[in-house]
């Protein structure tokens, strides 16, 4: 009898109409995809074998009797923030709570996931159950621990292992978990696996219920699972040894997860309300501001002198806001003509002169005032764009008031001494420092990189030359040397009395470095824009700035998303080079701090494995997000 | 230059109108190659001028000089009384009065049709968004595709894209429209829908300068046809003169090849 090909068999069995894609049964899928011919079959078998051996290796490593996971569990706090003072720790929680809340809000506002089909849930259950069962079988039998608590050894000295059957019995807990998962999955599957078209509406869980069940399970686990012994700071346990992480941090973590759930609900509500546009803009803006605001919360707490605030800071801010606003209001009159340009230019000259004067010490003017004048001059230069009806003019003036409020607030706060008592230079380390550096560097280097790319493709030779030489010099130098240069050399060149904190110096160097690479990625995007786009923008009368902002950059950045995300990921990973110049980044805590503790002398592998997993977790999220982003912005080009 | 009776009559009809585009001895070089050799022509307000000629004759170069997408090296170009010089303000002023439609449409692929049309009115003309949008919808109605406002250019056919491009130019309420081979990149079945829109425009009284090979269109709506070859204007005349009684041998040769 002649064999029929699987697809026509499937067509017959499923009674699918020919214009729908046929569904293959599991066996048929295997035959068409994995064992279609001899070569394919051999590759499949070899690949499976390799995956099997790797899994076995990882499992044996993780569950080996030599592993001291307690070192990681005890040092969780050190891995996260290293030596941030215990008395101020509430700041870290506040900052984390804010980020978690913002994440929940954004997820709620932006998520366009439909529900979770029970069918898929069933495959997940069965998949996890199957994986557990596989792991239980694959792992080599445990060594036998004698009554004295020591490993029983054979005559040759290698540890004695229990028999395979005993190992299976020992792991019966895992077996039960696997069987339960498989059973639940199978029941769900048999109930909901049929194609939609034959059994009414598709059965699925709403996304809200999925999120809340998930959060509920995590919170429950906080109070049940002993995640780890609690913190070890400056050589002493903060909580009693033997208790779990839950006893000191289960409450804050519970609050975090509750915040996540609640803000997610708020986000979902906003998504369906008519404020959705405003909410999207607002949450984006908050994401941009929050790193700076939060590191502020974590690192500083100004002790305000209210007498000075009332007598100087507040009146000055108000004066700049109101008078500057009035000037801008006048400059946007439709009959202003040449006077506008002259005033703006005069303001700019005056503002720049203030800085020169301050540099040479001709007359003292508060830095705040100098910054404000400079901003006012820039706003005056922008004013012609806002000439028009009252609404447009009001936009400019209100924007000005907002900027003034922010600038004067920040300037006042920065110039006030902090009450946070940071004992040493290494006040922050671990994951906190790594994230701090990565986020700040990415946010700051982005605009700089875009400017450099624009400069390099500019038609003005001077911009082109400067940007090109900058980019080429930076790209020709290793990151480590840039970091060393900024941490060691730059302080030597600074004038007397001027200090640059190590971290600030490093951030500057790293930002400049990262910007050069970003610039090259953006340039690739810029080159993909056709000449026709420039001509069309010119022909409808856009100015060069409008052409760049509305036509060229949006398209260029869209094209370069994959490379930009790659750059973000590598910026994040390369923060581990900070260890070279003496900062205690995430990896260094695992690599040098933990192994140096007398309790865990030389225990390195466990920490590094955990650190690698956490790096991977973050980068996985970034790359998933970028895939979604690519799909979304790709819409316009279909 | 040859002027027969019909052309003289057309020139009389146009004589009392204001000059819209005046070109005097315009030269344009690409390196050693001279693309325009002393092009001199005047286009009156409300006139529909069709420029034709073999490829490489300089007709696209000329039309692109008029809103300074190309820079001319010799001679003067005056559009609506504003002379084209290096002064950025003059260039901006002229560009906001002169609409241009390209062979390759050049729509902005990342913006919806509506945003393509409203971008310049909002940011160059400083119109409120609501007003700009209602005008854009009216223009889409005029070019016959009101239902495509929310789509992206990539989702439209070539003919529809070119009509959006025309609407985008019209949104600036230009006094002059330049068409640079607007139908050359279109599939044959889409040419008519674009030409229909252009005919409607021509009858509305806007000044138009059209570089095209569509001789049917030229015969039907042009006030004057200019024939270019080798960077020079060889012959100018009404459609009647041009198609029935051309005087220059080069014109005759061109017509015998194209008709």
mmCIF file with all atom_site columns, N, CA and C in Angstrom, chain B residues 108-154:
data_model
loop_
_atom_site.group_PDB
_atom_site.id
_atom_site.type_symbol
_atom_site.label_atom_id
_atom_site.label_alt_id
_atom_site.label_comp_id
_atom_site.label_asym_id
_atom_site.label_entity_id
_atom_site.label_seq_id
_atom_site.pdbx_PDB_ins_code
_atom_site.Cartn_x
_atom_site.Cartn_y
_atom_site.Cartn_z
_atom_site.occupancy
_atom_site.B_iso_or_equiv
_atom_site.pdbx_formal_charge
_atom_site.auth_seq_id
_atom_site.auth_comp_id
_atom_site.auth_asym_id
_atom_site.auth_atom_id
_atom_site.pdbx_PDB_model_num
ATOM 1   N N  . UNK B 1 108 ? 5.614   60.245 3.454  1.00 0.00 ? 108 UNK B N  1
ATOM 2   C CA . UNK B 1 108 ? 6.364   59.870 4.655  1.00 0.00 ? 108 UNK B CA 1
ATOM 3   C C  . UNK B 1 108 ? 5.803   58.551 5.175  1.00 0.00 ? 108 UNK B C  1
ATOM 4   N N  . UNK B 1 109 ? 6.557   57.467 5.069  1.00 0.00 ? 109 UNK B N  1
ATOM 5   C CA . UNK B 1 109 ? 5.978   56.144 5.327  1.00 0.00 ? 109 UNK B CA 1
ATOM 6   C C  . UNK B 1 109 ? 5.614   55.911 6.790  1.00 0.00 ? 109 UNK B C  1
ATOM 7   N N  . UNK B 1 110 ? 6.206   56.704 7.715  1.00 0.00 ? 110 UNK B N  1
ATOM 8   C CA . UNK B 1 110 ? 5.941   56.442 9.132  1.00 0.00 ? 110 UNK B CA 1
ATOM 9   C C  . UNK B 1 110 ? 4.744   57.227 9.635  1.00 0.00 ? 110 UNK B C  1
ATOM 10  N N  . UNK B 1 111 ? 4.135   58.054 8.782  1.00 0.00 ? 111 UNK B N  1
ATOM 11  C CA . UNK B 1 111 ? 2.982   58.843 9.203  1.00 0.00 ? 111 UNK B CA 1
ATOM 12  C C  . UNK B 1 111 ? 1.737   58.371 8.453  1.00 0.00 ? 111 UNK B C  1
ATOM 13  N N  . UNK B 1 112 ? 0.570   58.494 9.110  1.00 0.00 ? 112 UNK B N  1
ATOM 14  C CA . UNK B 1 112 ? -0.655  58.132 8.413  1.00 0.00 ? 112 UNK B CA 1
ATOM 15  C C  . UNK B 1 112 ? -0.901  59.144 7.303  1.00 0.00 ? 112 UNK B C  1
ATOM 16  N N  . UNK B 1 113 ? -1.832  58.793 6.427  1.00 0.00 ? 113 UNK B N  1
ATOM 17  C CA . UNK B 1 113 ? -2.182  59.688 5.330  1.00 0.00 ? 113 UNK B CA 1
ATOM 18  C C  . UNK B 1 113 ? -2.563  61.061 5.880  1.00 0.00 ? 113 UNK B C  1
ATOM 19  N N  . UNK B 1 114 ? -3.389  61.044 6.926  1.00 0.00 ? 114 UNK B N  1
ATOM 20  C CA . UNK B 1 114 ? -3.848  62.317 7.498  1.00 0.00 ? 114 UNK B CA 1
ATOM 21  C C  . UNK B 1 114 ? -2.666  63.125 8.038  1.00 0.00 ? 114 UNK B C  1
ATOM 22  N N  . UNK B 1 115 ? -1.743  62.448 8.740  1.00 0.00 ? 115 UNK B N  1
ATOM 23  C CA . UNK B 1 115 ? -0.584  63.160 9.297  1.00 0.00 ? 115 UNK B CA 1
ATOM 24  C C  . UNK B 1 115 ? 0.344   63.667 8.198  1.00 0.00 ? 115 UNK B C  1
ATOM 25  N N  . UNK B 1 116 ? 0.466   62.897 7.116  1.00 0.00 ? 116 UNK B N  1
ATOM 26  C CA . UNK B 1 116 ? 1.243   63.357 5.976  1.00 0.00 ? 116 UNK B CA 1
ATOM 27  C C  . UNK B 1 116 ? 0.736   64.700 5.490  1.00 0.00 ? 116 UNK B C  1
ATOM 28  N N  . UNK B 1 117 ? -0.597  64.812 5.437  1.00 0.00 ? 117 UNK B N  1
ATOM 29  C CA . UNK B 1 117 ? -1.181  66.023 4.865  1.00 0.00 ? 117 UNK B CA 1
ATOM 30  C C  . UNK B 1 117 ? -1.143  67.190 5.862  1.00 0.00 ? 117 UNK B C  1
ATOM 31  N N  . UNK B 1 118 ? -1.367  66.880 7.154  1.00 0.00 ? 118 UNK B N  1
ATOM 32  C CA . UNK B 1 118 ? -1.498  67.993 8.113  1.00 0.00 ? 118 UNK B CA 1
ATOM 33  C C  . UNK B 1 118 ? -0.157  68.476 8.658  1.00 0.00 ? 118 UNK B C  1
ATOM 34  N N  . UNK B 1 119 ? 0.911   67.723 8.438  1.00 0.00 ? 119 UNK B N  1
ATOM 35  C CA . UNK B 1 119 ? 2.199   68.087 9.052  1.00 0.00 ? 119 UNK B CA 1
ATOM 36  C C  . UNK B 1 119 ? 2.614   69.521 8.731  1.00 0.00 ? 119 UNK B C  1
ATOM 37  N N  . UNK B 1 120 ? 2.674   69.833 7.433  1.00 0.00 ? 120 UNK B N  1
ATOM 38  C CA . UNK B 1 120 ? 3.146   71.168 7.051  1.00 0.00 ? 120 UNK B CA 1
ATOM 39  C C  . UNK B 1 120 ? 2.170   72.272 7.451  1.00 0.00 ? 120 UNK B C  1
ATOM 40  N N  . UNK B 1 121 ? 0.854   72.109 7.227  1.00 0.00 ? 121 UNK B N  1
ATOM 41  C CA . UNK B 1 121 ? -0.043  73.175 7.677  1.00 0.00 ? 121 UNK B CA 1
ATOM 42  C C  . UNK B 1 121 ? 0.102   73.477 9.168  1.00 0.00 ? 121 UNK B C  1
ATOM 43  N N  . UNK B 1 122 ? 0.274   72.424 9.982  1.00 0.00 ? 122 UNK B N  1
ATOM 44  C CA . UNK B 1 122 ? 0.367   72.655 11.426 1.00 0.00 ? 122 UNK B CA 1
ATOM 45  C C  . UNK B 1 122 ? 1.684   73.327 11.786 1.00 0.00 ? 122 UNK B C  1
ATOM 46  N N  . UNK B 1 123 ? 2.793   72.845 11.188 1.00 0.00 ? 123 UNK B N  1
ATOM 47  C CA . UNK B 1 123 ? 4.094   73.328 11.661 1.00 0.00 ? 123 UNK B CA 1
ATOM 48  C C  . UNK B 1 123 ? 4.645   74.489 10.852 1.00 0.00 ? 123 UNK B C  1
ATOM 49  N N  . UNK B 1 124 ? 4.249   74.598 9.589  1.00 0.00 ? 124 UNK B N  1
ATOM 50  C CA . UNK B 1 124 ? 4.752   75.720 8.788  1.00 0.00 ? 124 UNK B CA 1
ATOM 51  C C  . UNK B 1 124 ? 3.737   76.854 8.775  1.00 0.00 ? 124 UNK B C  1
ATOM 52  N N  . UNK B 1 125 ? 2.458   76.525 8.557  1.00 0.00 ? 125 UNK B N  1
ATOM 53  C CA . UNK B 1 125 ? 1.419   77.546 8.523  1.00 0.00 ? 125 UNK B CA 1
ATOM 54  C C  . UNK B 1 125 ? 0.851   77.867 9.900  1.00 0.00 ? 125 UNK B C  1
ATOM 55  N N  . UNK B 1 126 ? 1.242   77.078 10.927 1.00 0.00 ? 126 UNK B N  1
ATOM 56  C CA . UNK B 1 126 ? 0.795   77.288 12.313 1.00 0.00 ? 126 UNK B CA 1
ATOM 57  C C  . UNK B 1 126 ? -0.722  77.199 12.454 1.00 0.00 ? 126 UNK B C  1
ATOM 58  N N  . UNK B 1 127 ? -1.328  76.264 11.732 1.00 0.00 ? 127 UNK B N  1
ATOM 59  C CA . UNK B 1 127 ? -2.775  76.104 11.868 1.00 0.00 ? 127 UNK B CA 1
ATOM 60  C C  . UNK B 1 127 ? -3.099  75.250 13.083 1.00 0.00 ? 127 UNK B C  1
ATOM 61  N N  . UNK B 1 128 ? -4.231  75.503 13.744 1.00 0.00 ? 128 UNK B N  1
ATOM 62  C CA . UNK B 1 128 ? -4.663  74.586 14.805 1.00 0.00 ? 128 UNK B CA 1
ATOM 63  C C  . UNK B 1 128 ? -4.925  73.208 14.208 1.00 0.00 ? 128 UNK B C  1
ATOM 64  N N  . UNK B 1 129 ? -4.652  72.165 14.998 1.00 0.00 ? 129 UNK B N  1
ATOM 65  C CA . UNK B 1 129 ? -4.757  70.806 14.484 1.00 0.00 ? 129 UNK B CA 1
ATOM 66  C C  . UNK B 1 129 ? -6.145  70.490 13.920 1.00 0.00 ? 129 UNK B C  1
ATOM 67  N N  . UNK B 1 130 ? -7.191  70.914 14.667 1.00 0.00 ? 130 UNK B N  1
ATOM 68  C CA . UNK B 1 130 ? -8.548  70.591 14.218 1.00 0.00 ? 130 UNK B CA 1
ATOM 69  C C  . UNK B 1 130 ? -8.824  71.131 12.826 1.00 0.00 ? 130 UNK B C  1
ATOM 70  N N  . UNK B 1 131 ? -8.432  72.396 12.629 1.00 0.00 ? 131 UNK B N  1
ATOM 71  C CA . UNK B 1 131 ? -8.667  73.042 11.344 1.00 0.00 ? 131 UNK B CA 1
ATOM 72  C C  . UNK B 1 131 ? -7.892  72.327 10.239 1.00 0.00 ? 131 UNK B C  1
ATOM 73  N N  . UNK B 1 132 ? -6.613  72.019 10.553 1.00 0.00 ? 132 UNK B N  1
ATOM 74  C CA . UNK B 1 132 ? -5.775  71.347 9.554  1.00 0.00 ? 132 UNK B CA 1
ATOM 75  C C  . UNK B 1 132 ? -6.378  69.994 9.183  1.00 0.00 ? 132 UNK B C  1
ATOM 76  N N  . UNK B 1 133 ? -6.907  69.278 10.179 1.00 0.00 ? 133 UNK B N  1
ATOM 77  C CA . UNK B 1 133 ? -7.457  67.950 9.886  1.00 0.00 ? 133 UNK B CA 1
ATOM 78  C C  . UNK B 1 133 ? -8.714  68.031 9.044  1.00 0.00 ? 133 UNK B C  1
ATOM 79  N N  . UNK B 1 134 ? -9.579  69.008 9.349  1.00 0.00 ? 134 UNK B N  1
ATOM 80  C CA . UNK B 1 134 ? -10.799 69.064 8.550  1.00 0.00 ? 134 UNK B CA 1
ATOM 81  C C  . UNK B 1 134 ? -10.461 69.473 7.120  1.00 0.00 ? 134 UNK B C  1
ATOM 82  N N  . UNK B 1 135 ? -9.430  70.331 6.966  1.00 0.00 ? 135 UNK B N  1
ATOM 83  C CA . UNK B 1 135 ? -9.023  70.693 5.618  1.00 0.00 ? 135 UNK B CA 1
ATOM 84  C C  . UNK B 1 135 ? -8.436  69.463 4.894  1.00 0.00 ? 135 UNK B C  1
ATOM 85  N N  . UNK B 1 136 ? -7.636  68.674 5.645  1.00 0.00 ? 136 UNK B N  1
ATOM 86  C CA . UNK B 1 136 ? -7.041  67.482 5.035  1.00 0.00 ? 136 UNK B CA 1
ATOM 87  C C  . UNK B 1 136 ? -8.119  66.523 4.560  1.00 0.00 ? 136 UNK B C  1
ATOM 88  N N  . UNK B 1 137 ? -9.160  66.366 5.383  1.00 0.00 ? 137 UNK B N  1
ATOM 89  C CA . UNK B 1 137 ? -10.236 65.448 4.971  1.00 0.00 ? 137 UNK B CA 1
ATOM 90  C C  . UNK B 1 137 ? -10.958 65.982 3.732  1.00 0.00 ? 137 UNK B C  1
ATOM 91  N N  . UNK B 1 138 ? -11.141 67.313 3.693  1.00 0.00 ? 138 UNK B N  1
ATOM 92  C CA . UNK B 1 138 ? -11.776 67.891 2.507  1.00 0.00 ? 138 UNK B CA 1
ATOM 93  C C  . UNK B 1 138 ? -10.919 67.638 1.265  1.00 0.00 ? 138 UNK B C  1
ATOM 94  N N  . UNK B 1 139 ? -9.594  67.758 1.424  1.00 0.00 ? 139 UNK B N  1
ATOM 95  C CA . UNK B 1 139 ? -8.702  67.539 0.282  1.00 0.00 ? 139 UNK B CA 1
ATOM 96  C C  . UNK B 1 139 ? -8.736  66.081 -0.162 1.00 0.00 ? 139 UNK B C  1
ATOM 97  N N  . UNK B 1 140 ? -8.780  65.162 0.815  1.00 0.00 ? 140 UNK B N  1
ATOM 98  C CA . UNK B 1 140 ? -8.856  63.745 0.458  1.00 0.00 ? 140 UNK B CA 1
ATOM 99  C C  . UNK B 1 140 ? -10.143 63.461 -0.307 1.00 0.00 ? 140 UNK B C  1
ATOM 100 N N  . UNK B 1 141 ? -11.204 64.143 0.130  1.00 0.00 ? 141 UNK B N  1
ATOM 101 C CA . UNK B 1 141 ? -12.470 64.029 -0.599 1.00 0.00 ? 141 UNK B CA 1
ATOM 102 C C  . UNK B 1 141 ? -12.276 64.502 -2.036 1.00 0.00 ? 141 UNK B C  1
ATOM 103 N N  . UNK B 1 142 ? -11.555 65.602 -2.183 1.00 0.00 ? 142 UNK B N  1
ATOM 104 C CA . UNK B 1 142 ? -11.365 66.206 -3.507 1.00 0.00 ? 142 UNK B CA 1
ATOM 105 C C  . UNK B 1 142 ? -10.578 65.270 -4.428 1.00 0.00 ? 142 UNK B C  1
ATOM 106 N N  . UNK B 1 143 ? -9.563  64.568 -3.858 1.00 0.00 ? 143 UNK B N  1
ATOM 107 C CA . UNK B 1 143 ? -8.798  63.663 -4.710 1.00 0.00 ? 143 UNK B CA 1
ATOM 108 C C  . UNK B 1 143 ? -9.397  62.261 -4.739 1.00 0.00 ? 143 UNK B C  1
ATOM 109 N N  . UNK B 1 144 ? -10.541 62.104 -4.086 1.00 0.00 ? 144 UNK B N  1
ATOM 110 C CA . UNK B 1 144 ? -11.318 60.888 -4.261 1.00 0.00 ? 144 UNK B CA 1
ATOM 111 C C  . UNK B 1 144 ? -10.983 59.729 -3.358 1.00 0.00 ? 144 UNK B C  1
ATOM 112 N N  . UNK B 1 145 ? -10.237 59.956 -2.240 1.00 0.00 ? 145 UNK B N  1
ATOM 113 C CA . UNK B 1 145 ? -9.937  58.826 -1.341 1.00 0.00 ? 145 UNK B CA 1
ATOM 114 C C  . UNK B 1 145 ? -10.180 59.209 0.120  1.00 0.00 ? 145 UNK B C  1
ATOM 115 N N  . UNK B 1 146 ? -11.402 59.695 0.445  1.00 0.00 ? 146 UNK B N  1
ATOM 116 C CA . UNK B 1 146 ? -11.647 60.133 1.830  1.00 0.00 ? 146 UNK B CA 1
ATOM 117 C C  . UNK B 1 146 ? -11.533 58.991 2.832  1.00 0.00 ? 146 UNK B C  1
ATOM 118 N N  . UNK B 1 147 ? -11.714 57.739 2.378  1.00 0.00 ? 147 UNK B N  1
ATOM 119 C CA . UNK B 1 147 ? -11.776 56.625 3.335  1.00 0.00 ? 147 UNK B CA 1
ATOM 120 C C  . UNK B 1 147 ? -10.393 56.135 3.745  1.00 0.00 ? 147 UNK B C  1
ATOM 121 N N  . UNK B 1 148 ? -9.319  56.684 3.136  1.00 0.00 ? 148 UNK B N  1
ATOM 122 C CA . UNK B 1 148 ? -7.973  56.170 3.418  1.00 0.00 ? 148 UNK B CA 1
ATOM 123 C C  . UNK B 1 148 ? -7.223  56.982 4.471  1.00 0.00 ? 148 UNK B C  1
ATOM 124 N N  . UNK B 1 149 ? -7.923  57.941 5.127  1.00 0.00 ? 149 UNK B N  1
ATOM 125 C CA . UNK B 1 149 ? -7.217  58.916 5.966  1.00 0.00 ? 149 UNK B CA 1
ATOM 126 C C  . UNK B 1 149 ? -6.358  58.288 7.052  1.00 0.00 ? 149 UNK B C  1
ATOM 127 N N  . UNK B 1 150 ? -6.827  57.175 7.638  1.00 0.00 ? 150 UNK B N  1
ATOM 128 C CA . UNK B 1 150 ? -6.112  56.634 8.794  1.00 0.00 ? 150 UNK B CA 1
ATOM 129 C C  . UNK B 1 150 ? -5.059  55.598 8.394  1.00 0.00 ? 150 UNK B C  1
ATOM 130 N N  . UNK B 1 151 ? -4.961  55.292 7.109  1.00 0.00 ? 151 UNK B N  1
ATOM 131 C CA . UNK B 1 151 ? -4.007  54.256 6.704  1.00 0.00 ? 151 UNK B CA 1
ATOM 132 C C  . UNK B 1 151 ? -2.601  54.825 6.568  1.00 0.00 ? 151 UNK B C  1
ATOM 133 N N  . UNK B 1 152 ? -1.641  53.910 6.452  1.00 0.00 ? 152 UNK B N  1
ATOM 134 C CA . UNK B 1 152 ? -0.272  54.315 6.177  1.00 0.00 ? 152 UNK B CA 1
ATOM 135 C C  . UNK B 1 152 ? -0.025  54.233 4.672  1.00 0.00 ? 152 UNK B C  1
ATOM 136 N N  . UNK B 1 153 ? 0.893   55.075 4.155  1.00 0.00 ? 153 UNK B N  1
ATOM 137 C CA . UNK B 1 153 ? 1.122   55.093 2.705  1.00 0.00 ? 153 UNK B CA 1
ATOM 138 C C  . UNK B 1 153 ? 1.395   53.719 2.133  1.00 0.00 ? 153 UNK B C  1
ATOM 139 N N  . UNK B 1 154 ? 2.137   52.884 2.862  1.00 0.00 ? 154 UNK B N  1
ATOM 140 C CA . UNK B 1 154 ? 2.484   51.572 2.350  1.00 0.00 ? 154 UNK B CA 1
ATOM 141 C C  . UNK B 1 154 ? 1.279   50.679 2.097  1.00 0.00 ? 154 UNK B C  1
#
